[in-house]
Amino acid sequence: MNSFYKLKTVKVQKDTSDAVNVAVEIPEELKDKFRFRQGQYLNFRMMINGNEERRSYSICNAPSEKAIRWKYW
């Protein structure tokens, strides 16, 4: 079963006119839950204009980095 966690956005970087690279910080107590291999996806749940939206994004950084980054197109 999937679980959702509140994560802090630590960086938003505009890569192109239609792509953004977003990084979230993983708290120490959640590090084991967020171990990954390149190419895996994360599912995000967010409120947009009062509606719950769920979207999947491919992780685009090395597992050794402190934050997890993905691209938003």
mmCIF file of C-alpha atoms in Angstrom:
data_model
loop_
_atom_site.group_PDB
_atom_site.id
_atom_site.type_symbol
_atom_site.label_atom_id
_atom_site.label_comp_id
_atom_site.label_asym_id
_atom_site.label_seq_id
_atom_site.Cartn_x
_atom_site.Cartn_y
_atom_site.Cartn_z
ATOM 1 C CA MET A 1 0.000 0.000 0.000
ATOM 2 C CA ASN A 2 1.265 3.471 -0.851
ATOM 3 C CA SER A 3 1.705 6.130 1.797
ATOM 4 C CA PHE A 4 2.000 9.858 1.328
ATOM 5 C CA TYR A 5 4.361 12.091 3.319
ATOM 6 C CA LYS A 6 4.661 15.863 3.601
ATOM 7 C CA LEU A 7 7.999 16.869 2.083
ATOM 8 C CA LYS A 8 9.683 20.250 1.943
ATOM 9 C CA THR A 9 10.549 21.679 -1.484
ATOM 10 C CA VAL A 10 14.143 22.916 -1.300
ATOM 11 C CA LYS A 11 14.825 23.976 -4.887
ATOM 12 C CA VAL A 12 12.930 24.789 -8.085
ATOM 13 C CA GLN A 13 15.081 25.338 -11.158
ATOM 14 C CA LYS A 14 13.728 26.264 -14.584
ATOM 15 C CA ASP A 15 15.559 24.061 -17.130
ATOM 16 C CA THR A 16 13.740 25.089 -20.315
ATOM 17 C CA SER A 17 10.683 27.152 -21.200
ATOM 18 C CA ASP A 18 8.466 24.145 -20.424
ATOM 19 C CA ALA A 19 10.460 22.034 -17.908
ATOM 20 C CA VAL A 20 11.213 22.600 -14.235
ATOM 21 C CA ASN A 21 13.561 20.589 -12.003
ATOM 22 C CA VAL A 22 12.140 20.262 -8.474
ATOM 23 C CA ALA A 23 13.989 18.981 -5.382
ATOM 24 C CA VAL A 24 12.462 17.885 -2.068
ATOM 25 C CA GLU A 25 14.284 17.263 1.173
ATOM 26 C CA ILE A 26 13.878 13.821 2.749
ATOM 27 C CA PRO A 27 13.870 13.947 6.570
ATOM 28 C CA GLU A 28 16.362 11.613 8.250
ATOM 29 C CA GLU A 29 13.580 9.469 9.739
ATOM 30 C CA LEU A 30 12.183 8.770 6.229
ATOM 31 C CA LYS A 31 15.490 7.994 4.439
ATOM 32 C CA ASP A 32 14.858 4.232 4.473
ATOM 33 C CA LYS A 33 11.387 4.657 2.968
ATOM 34 C CA PHE A 34 12.784 6.797 0.122
ATOM 35 C CA ARG A 35 15.682 4.598 -1.037
ATOM 36 C CA PHE A 36 15.524 4.319 -4.823
ATOM 37 C CA ARG A 37 17.281 3.408 -8.048
ATOM 38 C CA GLN A 38 17.535 5.704 -11.060
ATOM 39 C CA GLY A 39 14.446 5.530 -13.240
ATOM 40 C CA GLN A 40 11.973 4.939 -10.430
ATOM 41 C CA TYR A 41 8.906 7.119 -10.014
ATOM 42 C CA LEU A 42 7.354 8.961 -7.104
ATOM 43 C CA ASN A 43 3.623 9.583 -6.828
ATOM 44 C CA PHE A 44 2.636 13.004 -5.557
ATOM 45 C CA ARG A 45 -0.684 14.125 -4.132
ATOM 46 C CA MET A 46 -1.348 17.852 -4.133
ATOM 47 C CA MET A 47 -4.174 20.334 -4.007
ATOM 48 C CA ILE A 48 -4.559 22.408 -7.185
ATOM 49 C CA ASN A 49 -7.395 24.954 -7.339
ATOM 50 C CA GLY A 50 -9.188 23.141 -4.512
ATOM 51 C CA ASN A 51 -9.011 19.718 -6.209
ATOM 52 C CA GLU A 52 -6.816 16.806 -5.164
ATOM 53 C CA GLU A 53 -4.478 15.852 -8.014
ATOM 54 C CA ARG A 54 -2.154 12.846 -8.184
ATOM 55 C CA ARG A 55 0.808 12.777 -10.534
ATOM 56 C CA SER A 56 3.846 10.569 -11.064
ATOM 57 C CA TYR A 57 7.336 11.906 -11.762
ATOM 58 C CA SER A 58 10.553 10.115 -12.639
ATOM 59 C CA ILE A 59 13.428 10.635 -10.194
ATOM 60 C CA CYS A 60 16.354 12.289 -12.008
ATOM 61 C CA ASN A 61 19.254 12.264 -9.541
ATOM 62 C CA ALA A 62 21.705 9.819 -7.984
ATOM 63 C CA PRO A 63 20.656 7.933 -4.829
ATOM 64 C CA SER A 64 23.692 9.394 -3.026
ATOM 65 C CA GLU A 65 22.294 12.964 -3.169
ATOM 66 C CA LYS A 66 20.573 14.384 -0.075
ATOM 67 C CA ALA A 67 17.426 15.560 -1.868
ATOM 68 C CA ILE A 68 15.267 13.802 -4.440
ATOM 69 C CA ARG A 69 14.820 15.656 -7.746
ATOM 70 C CA TRP A 70 12.385 15.190 -10.611
ATOM 71 C CA LYS A 71 11.442 17.071 -13.751
ATOM 72 C CA TYR A 72 8.053 18.701 -14.173
ATOM 73 C CA TRP A 73 7.041 19.158 -17.841
#
